[in-house]
Amino acid sequence: MCHRSMRTLFLPALLSAVGCVGTVDHSQPTAGAASPDEDPTETPTFLSAAFGDHLPGMTADEITRFNEGETEFATAETVADGLGPVFNDTACGNCHTTPSVGGNSSSVFVTRFGTTTFELEFDPLERLGGSLIQVHGIGPAGNCNFVGEVVPPQATIVAHRRTTALFGLGLVDAVNESTFFFVADFEAANFPDEAGFPNVGHDIKNNRDAAGRFGWKAQNPTLHQFAGDAYLNEMGITNPEFPNENCPQGNCALLACNPKPGLNDDGSGVTKFTDFMTFLAPPPVPSRTLAAALGRAKFREIGCNHCHWASFKTGNNASAALNQVTFHPFSDFMLHDMGSLGDGIEQGLATGGFIKTAPLWGVHTLTKFLHDGRADSLENAVLGHAGQAQGARDRFAALSDQDRANIIAFLNSI
């Protein structure tokens, strides 16, 4: 693992530290694997897919797996299934609802907490149930009564994170890992003051370090691991990659009363959830107005595309639906220092001020913006940027009212 002092360094130092990234693939990606500038209207692969649809070009078997995964995603877990003993909700689908199953939520947030040690290092306060709060408990069980966790008074850092949409994540998972290092190299060479770097986490299944791409801090390197993480930490369902129960409020002695000890899911549930996300189509692209087209040009002119890259391309894949597909997330999936916009929580190489660039596709479905929902409009979300994004924010603020309105129209057309 990398020494903590490396976590605040940008990509050149990160990539030179081979010991920190193990067997991460740094090979050059196929030309055109990622671009900050390509326009979605030039590759209209997903224009006809509705929210919640599966990817086009899937086989009958893949459609069956998608449908079975959607059922698993929406099915409520029970105590008999292994729910809890502390959890955030009974089904994944309860939090991912807007505008369809697999979507986002502007009302469902999770809470993380921690503190800073005398050595100025982040302490997730695991001994007190950190860093993620599980707000519900299964109630009486044996001699115990499992209740929801609360932020302990020892916490000096409290962060809230909004539920994000899962649309198109299978495409992100299918991008060659080397592409993300290419993106980081490109940014470092062309706009070093704004350049990001990939988080690096441990790929449990393959026992290797790998570039992260899922979660607010890009803390999960694969979609399968992202699913297993959610099963444990959101529903309390242990599974092969996450076999250990969370100790309620850090009190591991309470697990003696756990009515369903051992492995709750043999991996089949996680696999079905992964199948659903893998084949879930990206957001459909709304109609592009003249104002949006003008806003697209201004978006590039003020440098928003330095972090919000327009297009990526998947690598070779056994599934035709995922093979060499160009898609448009408007994110670079890099960690960037967001200054006062950071949440103070540390995950992997992402220290408190660093957050992954949020994908902008489907942003028109939101009513709350930024990771903690602090902004109530797209314009306020842009104006809320800080840290490495301050330059683009200031250039946006200096635009005429019409130019700012055109950029918002463009964002609503992604």
mmCIF file of N, CA and C in Angstrom, residues 51 98-99 103-107 162-165 167 216 358-371 373 375-378 381 411-412:
data_model
loop_
_atom_site.group_PDB
_atom_site.id
_atom_site.type_symbol
_atom_site.label_atom_id
_atom_site.label_comp_id
_atom_site.label_asym_id
_atom_site.label_seq_id
_atom_site.Cartn_x
_atom_site.Cartn_y
_atom_site.Cartn_z
ATOM 1 N N PHE A 51 -34.863 5.653 -19.596
ATOM 2 C CA PHE A 51 -34.336 5.394 -18.267
ATOM 3 C C PHE A 51 -34.802 4.022 -17.785
ATOM 4 N N THR A 98 -35.075 7.528 -8.959
ATOM 5 C CA THR A 98 -35.447 8.653 -9.824
ATOM 6 C C THR A 98 -34.522 8.751 -11.030
ATOM 7 N N PRO A 99 -35.049 8.814 -12.241
ATOM 8 C CA PRO A 99 -36.467 8.802 -12.613
ATOM 9 C C PRO A 99 -37.030 7.400 -12.832
ATOM 10 N N GLY A 103 -31.997 4.621 -10.580
ATOM 11 C CA GLY A 103 -31.708 6.044 -10.663
ATOM 12 C C GLY A 103 -31.112 6.616 -9.395
ATOM 13 N N ASN A 104 -31.226 7.930 -9.264
ATOM 14 C CA ASN A 104 -30.656 8.639 -8.132
ATOM 15 C C ASN A 104 -31.730 8.923 -7.094
ATOM 16 N N SER A 105 -31.371 9.692 -6.096
ATOM 17 C CA SER A 105 -32.342 10.218 -5.147
ATOM 18 C C SER A 105 -31.817 11.534 -4.614
ATOM 19 N N SER A 106 -32.669 12.531 -4.587
ATOM 20 C CA SER A 106 -32.295 13.815 -4.009
ATOM 21 C C SER A 106 -32.736 13.918 -2.559
ATOM 22 N N SER A 107 -33.294 12.818 -2.019
ATOM 23 C CA SER A 107 -33.760 12.842 -0.630
ATOM 24 C C SER A 107 -33.087 11.787 0.235
ATOM 25 N N ARG A 162 -25.111 12.115 -1.246
ATOM 26 C CA ARG A 162 -26.343 11.862 -1.982
ATOM 27 C C ARG A 162 -26.272 10.532 -2.739
ATOM 28 N N THR A 163 -27.425 9.877 -2.865
ATOM 29 C CA THR A 163 -27.520 8.652 -3.657
ATOM 30 C C THR A 163 -27.375 8.980 -5.137
ATOM 31 N N THR A 164 -26.459 8.311 -5.817
ATOM 32 C CA THR A 164 -26.214 8.575 -7.234
ATOM 33 C C THR A 164 -26.878 7.518 -8.110
ATOM 34 N N ALA A 165 -27.075 7.866 -9.372
ATOM 35 C CA ALA A 165 -27.670 6.942 -10.330
ATOM 36 C C ALA A 165 -26.655 5.884 -10.768
ATOM 37 N N PHE A 167 -27.040 4.325 -13.851
ATOM 38 C CA PHE A 167 -27.159 4.202 -15.306
ATOM 39 C C PHE A 167 -25.788 4.195 -15.969
ATOM 40 N N TRP A 216 -18.261 8.000 -4.624
ATOM 41 C CA TRP A 216 -17.961 9.429 -4.627
ATOM 42 C C TRP A 216 -16.464 9.706 -4.588
ATOM 43 N N ALA A 358 -17.876 14.187 -10.636
ATOM 44 C CA ALA A 358 -19.207 13.587 -10.781
ATOM 45 C C ALA A 358 -19.604 13.540 -12.252
ATOM 46 N N PRO A 359 -20.033 12.376 -12.779
ATOM 47 C CA PRO A 359 -20.556 12.329 -14.144
ATOM 48 C C PRO A 359 -21.779 13.228 -14.274
ATOM 49 N N LEU A 360 -21.885 13.908 -15.401
ATOM 50 C CA LEU A 360 -22.978 14.859 -15.606
ATOM 51 C C LEU A 360 -24.131 14.284 -16.411
ATOM 52 N N TRP A 361 -23.937 13.080 -17.018
ATOM 53 C CA TRP A 361 -25.059 12.551 -17.801
ATOM 54 C C TRP A 361 -26.263 12.314 -16.886
ATOM 55 N N GLY A 362 -27.437 12.720 -17.350
ATOM 56 C CA GLY A 362 -28.662 12.572 -16.566
ATOM 57 C C GLY A 362 -28.819 13.595 -15.461
ATOM 58 N N VAL A 363 -27.960 14.644 -15.434
ATOM 59 C CA VAL A 363 -28.011 15.594 -14.323
ATOM 60 C C VAL A 363 -29.326 16.366 -14.299
ATOM 61 N N HIS A 364 -30.020 16.411 -15.432
ATOM 62 C CA HIS A 364 -31.296 17.133 -15.476
ATOM 63 C C HIS A 364 -32.380 16.458 -14.652
ATOM 64 N N THR A 365 -32.128 15.230 -14.178
ATOM 65 C CA THR A 365 -33.126 14.547 -13.350
ATOM 66 C C THR A 365 -33.001 14.916 -11.877
ATOM 67 N N LEU A 366 -31.962 15.651 -11.504
ATOM 68 C CA LEU A 366 -31.720 15.966 -10.097
ATOM 69 C C LEU A 366 -32.471 17.223 -9.655
ATOM 70 N N THR A 367 -32.754 17.275 -8.365
ATOM 71 C CA THR A 367 -33.258 18.502 -7.748
ATOM 72 C C THR A 367 -32.292 19.006 -6.676
ATOM 73 N N LYS A 368 -31.357 18.165 -6.264
ATOM 74 C CA LYS A 368 -30.282 18.550 -5.355
ATOM 75 C C LYS A 368 -28.957 18.188 -6.014
ATOM 76 N N PHE A 369 -27.955 19.053 -5.853
ATOM 77 C CA PHE A 369 -26.715 18.899 -6.608
ATOM 78 C C PHE A 369 -25.506 18.924 -5.674
ATOM 79 N N LEU A 370 -24.369 18.487 -6.214
ATOM 80 C CA LEU A 370 -23.120 18.283 -5.500
ATOM 81 C C LEU A 370 -23.268 17.080 -4.566
ATOM 82 N N HIS A 371 -22.149 16.627 -4.008
ATOM 83 C CA HIS A 371 -22.172 15.354 -3.302
ATOM 84 C C HIS A 371 -23.096 15.357 -2.094
ATOM 85 N N GLY A 373 -25.748 17.550 -1.722
ATOM 86 C CA GLY A 373 -27.032 18.172 -2.014
ATOM 87 C C GLY A 373 -27.139 19.619 -1.591
ATOM 88 N N ALA A 375 -26.479 22.339 -3.133
ATOM 89 C CA ALA A 375 -26.930 23.265 -4.173
ATOM 90 C C ALA A 375 -28.323 22.876 -4.652
ATOM 91 N N ASP A 376 -29.190 23.868 -4.814
ATOM 92 C CA ASP A 376 -30.564 23.599 -5.234
ATOM 93 C C ASP A 376 -30.802 23.895 -6.702
ATOM 94 N N SER A 377 -29.742 24.209 -7.439
ATOM 95 C CA SER A 377 -29.865 24.441 -8.872
ATOM 96 C C SER A 377 -28.529 24.143 -9.523
ATOM 97 N N LEU A 378 -28.562 23.907 -10.827
ATOM 98 C CA LEU A 378 -27.319 23.664 -11.548
ATOM 99 C C LEU A 378 -26.396 24.874 -11.492
ATOM 100 N N ALA A 381 -24.725 24.932 -8.271
ATOM 101 C CA ALA A 381 -23.755 23.845 -8.197
ATOM 102 C C ALA A 381 -22.431 24.257 -8.837
ATOM 103 N N LEU A 411 -26.146 21.598 -20.005
ATOM 104 C CA LEU A 411 -26.123 20.570 -18.964
ATOM 105 C C LEU A 411 -27.432 19.806 -18.909
ATOM 106 N N ASN A 412 -28.530 20.492 -19.139
ATOM 107 C CA ASN A 412 -29.840 19.835 -19.138
ATOM 108 C C ASN A 412 -30.074 19.007 -20.399
#
